[in-house]
Amino acid sequence: MANFRNTYFFAKGQSYPEFKDMTKDELKSLLGGKGYGLYLMTCELDLRCPAVLNLPTFHSHNLENGNLKASLVEEIRTGLRQMEENTGKKFGDAANPLLVSARSGAKFSMPGMMDTILNIGLNDNIVNTLAVGDKARFWLDSYRRLLQMYGDVVEQIKDEQGEDPFEHCLDSFKKEMNAKNDLELGVDALKELINRYKAIYAKYGNNFPQDPIEQVVHSAEAVFRSWNNDRAVFTRRQEGISDDLGTAVNIQEMVFGNKNERCATGVFFTRDKSTGIKSEDHLDGTVLFQAQGEDVVAGIRNSLPLEALRDHSEQVFRDIYEEMKSTGSRLEKTLKNMQDTEFTIEEKDGTPLLYWLQIRDGKRSAKAESVIAVAMQREGIVTKEQAVLMVNPERFEELLFPQIEPKHRKEAVLMTKGSAASPGAVSGKVVFTQDEALDLAGKGEDVILVTVMTSQEDVRGMKASRGILTSTGTKVSHAAIMATAWGIPAVVGASEILINKKERTFNAGDFTVKCGDVITINGATGEVFQGKVPTTIPTELEESAQQILDWSAEIKAMDVRANAEAAETQPAYNNGARGIGLFRTEHMFLGDRLPYIQAVLFGNDAAASAKALEKIYEFSKDDFKHSMKVMSGHGVTIRLLDAPLHEFFPHGSDLEKEENPMLGHRSVRMAITNPEIPRAQIKAILEAARELRAEGFDPKPEIEVPLVIIPREALEIKKVACEVATEIHAASGSWVPYAFGIMVETPAAALSGKAMVEALSTPVPGFAKEAHPVHGFASFGTNDLTQTTLAISRDDADKFLPHYVEHNFFDRHPFMSIHPMVERLVRTFVEEARSVDPGFETFICGEHGGDVYTIERLHLIGLTGISMSPGKVYRSIIKAAQSQIKSPRK
Amino acid sequence: MANFRNTYFFAKGQSYPEFKDMTKDELKSLLGGKGYGLYLMTCELDLRCPAVLNLPTFHSHNLENGNLKASLVEEIRTGLRQMEENTGKKFGDAANPLLVSARSGAKFSMPGMMDTILNIGLNDNIVNTLAVGDKARFWLDSYRRLLQMYGDVVEQIKDEQGEDPFEHCLDSFKKEMNAKNDLELGVDALKELINRYKAIYAKYGNNFPQDPIEQVVHSAEAVFRSWNNDRAVFTRRQEGISDDLGTAVNIQEMVFGNKNERCATGVFFTRDKSTGIKSEDHLDGTVLFQAQGEDVVAGIRNSLPLEALRDHSEQVFRDIYEEMKSTGSRLEKTLKNMQDTEFTIEEKDGTPLLYWLQIRDGKRSAKAESVIAVAMQREGIVTKEQAVLMVNPERFEELLFPQIEPKHRKEAVLMTKGSAASPGAVSGKVVFTQDEALDLAGKGEDVILVTVMTSQEDVRGMKASRGILTSTGTKVSHAAIMATAWGIPAVVGASEILINKKERTFNAGDFTVKCGDVITINGATGEVFQGKVPTTIPTELEESAQQILDWSAEIKAMDVRANAEAAETQPAYNNGARGIGLFRTEHMFLGDRLPYIQAVLFGNDAAASAKALEKIYEFSKDDFKHSMKVMSGHGVTIRLLDAPLHEFFPHGSDLEKEENPMLGHRSVRMAITNPEIPRAQIKAILEAARELRAEGFDPKPEIEVPLVIIPREALEIKKVACEVATEIHAASGSWVPYAFGIMVETPAAALSGKAMVEALSTPVPGFAKEAHPVHGFASFGTNDLTQTTLAISRDDADKFLPHYVEHNFFDRHPFMSIHPMVERLVRTFVEEARSVDPGFETFICGEHGGDVYTIERLHLIGLTGISMSPGKVYRSIIKAAQSQIKSPRK
């Protein structure tokens, strides 16, 4: 860290030439996100900000037994002297005291996860001096807060029950004083409270330092230490933030929005966070006069929209509104993103002045993401690549989930919030048990299952419910994982909810909800509303969203196909899929068509079997023809029959189910022992293509052999394909071009890249060149590949996999995001296959194909294309584009 | 091939200085095994052999449309002129014709697989000239044979049914002539037969060349082509012989043991092939006076033991006996192996002379293998390493299978022979169907199932039988594979057997056997005997066998352990196992002990569960203690509970069996969700070791965690081990040293070598150094690893795996010999693990650990040790030694 200073002082007139050579990312790594924003505003944009002494992130890892090094303490003293000079205030001076806050600020924002101490610099002497007249309450309350925060955060004082004694003391004191809230505590009461707080320090053997420097140093230490508190560590795990980054500490001059009625505090978003719209006469945000930031959060008074400034009777506030607007534009141009800012207006020498306390990239609605990104591109602020990177691919899909429209959202009564676990908004009657859920749902009612947590024993009730709400758990808990898998909206970890099983009610704050009452949950936001809130399902993408998709489709390096059968092909095409990566043929044998496959597999009547095969050929051909017509010009990968035998057992059959059907007689194994079935399927594929070509379409059939473990299996089926192609040629005079490939879903196949590619390109003796496939391909079936690599059957994983996931045995759920060892197998196959044939086409068609983490990994490996369920095509196109932007393929 | 001549001529006085620089192996590759033997005898040892023109093996691949190149034909003419000079005979000369044979001779002997043509050089003119007087029949019969062999082998004449018309013609002609065998055909009859043979040539548009050179050239071409006939290709697949080797052709001067009564032909083994003994006054072999080699095979007259020479009235034959004996010793010293020779005695100028026609390493009984190897080492002919290489590890085990003693073998009536498919000799009543087998076996009878072939539907009947005999199939057919797996003696492919299902009889040649008749089969030799032949089960190894084992144990680089539980530990130790590589703990929970594990897994009563755990701890400790005591000083790997949950379901339980239990909630997964069970097991292991140490033993417990996929799982259980070790120390004051490792049986684990080794060596925080394992290890569970890598459940493979194996989808049966991709995973793990810790110990404990192919592969990979069922310890020790001899580890 020799290149970096131990502290950075940001105030008007300061400059750091060495920062010119550093990227924004490097600066954020050094100063933390908050520190970087303050540097930028103060030193680069010349905005009015409270002075800041930034202790960079690397100190997080350089504490000595949790304490700052002596040399750093010395630099802090120097820095504070600089701040005194700059502000004209003086640390510890009872006449004009400099007060500061010590705030955490990591590279990536983790709101509320680490600690902050305000009002540092107060002591008995200052408070005794200043707490007179109409300012008395302000100073006493500030001191009271400092004592409480310092005792809690720095001294970590706990009572015998391990709880915060200050909070207890305040609660019981308010009761004693008959005060509903803090504001009702008068000057004398606050003095008494301060004494009681001091008694707590004494009781637990701690002390509150009267020396302001000592306060600063210990506060900074406490904030650094908070990098490793449980909440912060947990959040980092959840968000994939590295432990190595560390947090910076920002020692920031306090400004006061609560000095008088011409002071204020508030937040301002540079664009509307709900709609994404940037409007000349409407700024998104709120302002609260004569208040401090804390008061906004506490909700003591209702804050006002920023129009309160625009329409203010005094010109000076109207000017501040304009200043805000123009500054917003400057910030966006510099930071290339919509900003969420905190500000304070403090009166100085009779003039209210706007201070910027903090900026960060603003959170916004799913809808606003695309609107803002596209608008910024059109305004010339970002390139289209940068615009695409501004969109979260997973949230993009929320645009088509059931939603609560803003107008209804405004009227709705929010009861509480939890984690957004599975998107979609839904209303229903509250039930508390599986039996209630099954009972009510059985009567046709929409129900929402409310419970502390779910387990495997609740799955039937969960599936019967329209939505799930739990008071505990996280996004990787059973409820969240299952709900996501089933597409059921869910909110989890809504910790304010207290369930009373006896009464069959729950409380959330002041709300009480009974079994059978209607509530509405929004799984995309985590919100829980009282009663029924109207929801709407958008039918098509808005213009900005479509623009993002179009750009993404243009940028991405990988083909994006869909896993679709006949009925899903058109919807998949509409969503942007170009080609089918997995046409599963087993589904077409269920229902009315089941008897035909049964006649072939289990019948004893050769004539009936032949007739059934003819029928199979016919309906298969119709289905294939439809899909290849819709996807004309694009590849359609049709997988030969893959299902385990027992799925076709006649009803009441005494045939014995296999011990481990997943590893049994299915897929290519059945094709080899029952070659008449792949023959009928291949004939249907090639004849469908032949007919389409005759009709002027451009079908691109790709025959796929599932569950291959050795090249010979593929060769056996390729021979059948050559035979069928030759027969069709003999009958029609036409050769039908087709591709022929394997599904790589076993470790054995994944480890045989060279041999497989060689087998796919080896001619079958005795056939014309034209009878052969035009090229080979491989598609990774990562569902089965994960199951075999990890020896985990998804059907049987309920008893242990939730335990594994909840206890972080895996970095990511292996059936959602590709497991490192499965990824290794995929990479090994691709590398070895390409060493034989550099242009060899590789795809993925497992569930992982629609997972954003996996998509990026596959882009890096160099896959030709990805395929996923039609509902995940949007995210996949965007993520493929983002991967290409971040790591362009050569 | 520029370095090699196109032909080599071997006759007295010839020498090839260039051969001095070549190894025996290289010479065999060039000349073929037969050619090499003839070179050696003729040119190096100066023995009397018929002259030979050798066309080396590389010509196999250099034919032009199946024909010899013109330049080679020219060299053959030159070579034959050399042979004429050397023998004084002349090709095509009616007065003194040179006759030759054209014999195949590949590097590795494949008796009967390729073609041979005798008596080349005869034509109408010669036969008409010579076939007079008492020689008439000889010349006519020789000519008849040439016509037949040439028509069959060279011209490949087939009748409309695709069968050999000469054979048919001979059969019907014998009937016509009322002749029982060929010898009864007189001169006139033979003349007629020759005419009929010529008519066959004419009918099928072929001709028999009168030019002897043409005969030679086409015969050589046919022999070269026979390298690629179906039988030869199949045999090479079976024996693992490379297609690239090719065969040589040996054009050898004919000598005649059938000229008169002072001529003879026969075979001579340099040691007794049954007992292995080399005796001064007994040579093993047979002689047939006035006969040719073919006649010995045809069994026209009974051949005599070689004592007929020793005790002959004429001194000259007694001298030949002595010549044979001394030559045998010379051959053995040169070839460093016991030799199987063919000889002919031909009278020349009134003196019978001994000609050596061929030598090769002699086949011998399992028992003789060790006897010969050890004796040769003691005689100074071979080193102990060479002696060990002379023993077939798999046949070695036959020494302890039920056997037919030589004295009983001599008296027994051999009905027919098939392939030796599963060793052991057994007698029983013949049955033809599964129902008969079940019925009779149910009554306590020993039965032998005789059938054309077996399929999965016969398994119950097969299992009920003491032996299996099939008329079709090979060593990789269903019957052979299943019988080997179950340890049931089997003979397959006994093609002389004709089953009459209606009559419930079978014929084998002249024998007829009815259902219920007793037969005896020897699965080690393929022999089928009439009636009951007494069998014996040897109880201990003979001295030579023990010597081989002792040398092997001394030479081998890998540890050899056994898979054994308490009861098998002593037998395993007796067989030579040092250590246990897999102590399966699930078996100890069956039977009487089942209720205890059920109480823990499924009970609701905490007290009962605790009591059951205590009981589990106690009986486990007793079992572990016994095994560690027997194996004192050697590692005992105890695998924690591994079985799928449903194996412990209470009788009549309504608990649902898993969909794919092999990939379900078992092994370490159950250990993690039910940690009380591994805790009790680990406590039993460590406490057993502690008690043994107190008693003065040297127990080496190794705790093994099954089915690990990620390091975290191992860490969770290691923590339990540290806890238990600490508790034992607290209670007893003693620390118990133990090793701790994982079973690698999933691709995920196999691909995580580095991470696994790192996890095993990472200390668990909060425990003393002594509480930790002394070292880590990994053991490959190749059964499950094969199942997951290939996605094949062995339980469900019956419907397709036999098809795959019979049609050579695999080079080797993947559940018998390690599959290449499984081997790749093993190698990857070992390499990556050793990159972290060069001394990291790796073992195998799957069934493959006792497979000789696999053992050699694992030796090359560098495994620390192998473990197998106690019955396979012998072969494994020997194979491990052989692997080390062939590829010494540094």
GROMACS .gro file of C-alpha atoms in nm, chain A residues 468-614:
model
  147
  468ILE     CA    1  -4.579  -1.799   0.027
  469LEU     CA    2  -4.483  -1.568   0.312
  470THR     CA    3  -4.238  -1.669   0.585
  471SER     CA    4  -4.117  -1.478   0.887
  472THR     CA    5  -3.770  -1.635   0.883
  473GLY     CA    6  -3.525  -1.760   0.623
  474THR     CA    7  -3.335  -1.615   0.333
  475LYS     CA    8  -3.330  -1.634  -0.041
  476VAL     CA    9  -3.165  -1.974  -0.017
  477SER     CA   10  -3.405  -2.123   0.234
  478HIS     CA   11  -3.636  -2.407   0.143
  479ALA     CA   12  -3.933  -2.176   0.083
  480ALA     CA   13  -3.745  -1.948  -0.152
  481ILE     CA   14  -3.583  -2.225  -0.350
  482MET     CA   15  -3.899  -2.424  -0.391
  483ALA     CA   16  -4.115  -2.123  -0.473
  484THR     CA   17  -3.870  -2.009  -0.739
  485ALA     CA   18  -3.862  -2.355  -0.886
  486TRP     CA   19  -4.239  -2.370  -0.904
  487GLY     CA   20  -4.286  -2.008  -1.012
  488ILE     CA   21  -4.492  -1.922  -0.703
  489PRO     CA   22  -4.445  -1.566  -0.569
  490ALA     CA   23  -4.280  -1.563  -0.227
  491VAL     CA   24  -4.162  -1.323   0.039
  492VAL     CA   25  -3.935  -1.472   0.306
  493GLY     CA   26  -3.769  -1.348   0.624
  494ALA     CA   27  -4.039  -1.089   0.699
  495SER     CA   28  -3.909  -1.073   1.052
  496GLU     CA   29  -4.166  -0.830   1.186
  497ILE     CA   30  -4.431  -1.094   1.145
  498LEU     CA   31  -4.525  -1.275   1.464
  499ILE     CA   32  -4.747  -1.576   1.412
  500ASN     CA   33  -4.987  -1.684   1.683
  501LYS     CA   34  -5.065  -2.043   1.597
  502LYS     CA   35  -5.331  -2.080   1.863
  503GLU     CA   36  -5.527  -1.776   1.760
  504ARG     CA   37  -5.453  -1.842   1.393
  505THR     CA   38  -5.346  -1.481   1.343
  506PHE     CA   39  -5.030  -1.292   1.269
  507ASN     CA   40  -4.915  -0.948   1.374
  508ALA     CA   41  -4.691  -0.720   1.174
  509GLY     CA   42  -4.628  -0.403   1.368
  510ASP     CA   43  -4.972  -0.264   1.442
  511PHE     CA   44  -5.149  -0.488   1.193
  512THR     CA   45  -5.329  -0.807   1.290
  513VAL     CA   46  -5.430  -1.054   1.022
  514LYS     CA   47  -5.658  -1.351   1.080
  515CYS     CA   48  -5.672  -1.681   0.896
  516GLY     CA   49  -5.890  -1.622   0.591
  517ASP     CA   50  -5.811  -1.251   0.566
  518VAL     CA   51  -5.691  -1.142   0.227
  519ILE     CA   52  -5.336  -1.005   0.188
  520THR     CA   53  -5.124  -0.923  -0.113
  521ILE     CA   54  -4.754  -1.003  -0.143
  522ASN     CA   55  -4.510  -0.878  -0.401
  523GLY     CA   56  -4.235  -1.135  -0.446
  524ALA     CA   57  -4.038  -0.894  -0.662
  525THR     CA   58  -4.004  -0.633  -0.388
  526GLY     CA   59  -4.067  -0.822  -0.064
  527GLU     CA   60  -4.367  -0.603   0.019
  528VAL     CA   61  -4.666  -0.735   0.213
  529PHE     CA   62  -4.993  -0.541   0.180
  530GLN     CA   63  -5.321  -0.547   0.362
  531GLY     CA   64  -5.618  -0.669   0.160
  532LYS     CA   65  -5.638  -0.719  -0.210
  533VAL     CA   66  -5.421  -0.491  -0.420
  534PRO     CA   67  -5.507  -0.510  -0.791
  535THR     CA   68  -5.236  -0.671  -1.001
  536THR     CA   69  -5.187  -0.664  -1.375
  537ILE     CA   70  -4.996  -0.888  -1.611
  538PRO     CA   71  -4.817  -0.689  -1.881
  539THR     CA   72  -4.866  -0.837  -2.224
  540GLU     CA   73  -4.576  -0.686  -2.409
  541LEU     CA   74  -4.252  -0.510  -2.343
  542GLU     CA   75  -4.240  -0.135  -2.340
  543GLU     CA   76  -4.028   0.043  -2.594
  544SER     CA   77  -3.719   0.089  -2.372
  545ALA     CA   78  -3.720  -0.272  -2.264
  546GLN     CA   79  -3.749  -0.380  -2.626
  547GLN     CA   80  -3.456  -0.153  -2.712
  548ILE     CA   81  -3.241  -0.317  -2.446
  549LEU     CA   82  -3.330  -0.656  -2.587
  550ASP     CA   83  -3.255  -0.548  -2.942
  551TRP     CA   84  -2.917  -0.409  -2.846
  552SER     CA   85  -2.841  -0.724  -2.648
  553ALA     CA   86  -2.933  -0.951  -2.935
  554GLU     CA   87  -2.701  -0.748  -3.157
  555ILE     CA   88  -2.411  -0.755  -2.911
  556LYS     CA   89  -2.415  -1.111  -2.772
  557ALA     CA   90  -2.167  -1.370  -2.901
  558MET     CA   91  -2.367  -1.683  -2.814
  559ASP     CA   92  -2.677  -1.804  -2.993
  560VAL     CA   93  -2.983  -1.796  -2.770
  561ARG     CA   94  -3.231  -2.072  -2.833
  562ALA     CA   95  -3.522  -2.204  -2.630
  563ASN     CA   96  -3.613  -2.542  -2.488
  564ALA     CA   97  -3.948  -2.582  -2.656
  565GLU     CA   98  -4.183  -2.835  -2.803
  566ALA     CA   99  -4.437  -2.765  -3.076
  567ALA     CA  100  -4.673  -2.555  -2.864
  568GLU     CA  101  -4.398  -2.341  -2.711
  569THR     CA  102  -4.209  -2.270  -3.029
  570GLN     CA  103  -4.399  -1.960  -3.138
  571PRO     CA  104  -4.394  -1.800  -2.788
  572ALA     CA  105  -4.022  -1.875  -2.765
  573TYR     CA  106  -3.963  -1.711  -3.102
  574ASN     CA  107  -4.166  -1.409  -2.991
  575ASN     CA  108  -3.947  -1.378  -2.682
  576GLY     CA  109  -3.639  -1.360  -2.901
  577ALA     CA  110  -3.521  -1.720  -2.918
  578ARG     CA  111  -3.367  -1.808  -3.253
  579GLY     CA  112  -3.363  -2.183  -3.277
  580ILE     CA  113  -3.458  -2.466  -3.043
  581GLY     CA  114  -3.185  -2.607  -2.825
  582LEU     CA  115  -3.395  -2.890  -2.684
  583PHE     CA  116  -3.712  -3.035  -2.831
  584ARG     CA  117  -3.804  -3.308  -2.583
  585THR     CA  118  -3.981  -3.589  -2.763
  586GLU     CA  119  -4.096  -3.786  -2.461
  587HIS     CA  120  -4.376  -3.546  -2.373
  588MET     CA  121  -4.544  -3.609  -2.705
  589PHE     CA  122  -4.598  -3.970  -2.604
  590LEU     CA  123  -4.813  -3.895  -2.303
  591GLY     CA  124  -5.191  -3.865  -2.287
  592ASP     CA  125  -5.378  -3.992  -2.593
  593ARG     CA  126  -5.057  -4.100  -2.757
  594LEU     CA  127  -4.937  -4.321  -2.471
  595PRO     CA  128  -5.092  -4.644  -2.607
  596TYR     CA  129  -4.880  -4.622  -2.923
  597ILE     CA  130  -4.547  -4.621  -2.745
  598GLN     CA  131  -4.676  -4.891  -2.508
  599ALA     CA  132  -4.765  -5.110  -2.804
  600VAL     CA  133  -4.409  -5.078  -2.932
  601LEU     CA  134  -4.234  -5.123  -2.600
  602PHE     CA  135  -4.448  -5.379  -2.422
  603GLY     CA  136  -4.676  -5.534  -2.684
  604ASN     CA  137  -4.640  -5.885  -2.819
  605ASP     CA  138  -4.823  -5.817  -3.144
  606ALA     CA  139  -4.580  -5.733  -3.424
  607ALA     CA  140  -4.852  -5.600  -3.652
  608ALA     CA  141  -4.995  -5.375  -3.381
  609SER     CA  142  -4.646  -5.256  -3.300
  610ALA     CA  143  -4.576  -5.169  -3.663
  611LYS     CA  144  -4.904  -4.983  -3.686
  612ALA     CA  145  -4.826  -4.793  -3.365
  613LEU     CA  146  -4.484  -4.701  -3.502
  614GLU     CA  147  -4.649  -4.561  -3.814
   0.00000   0.00000   0.00000
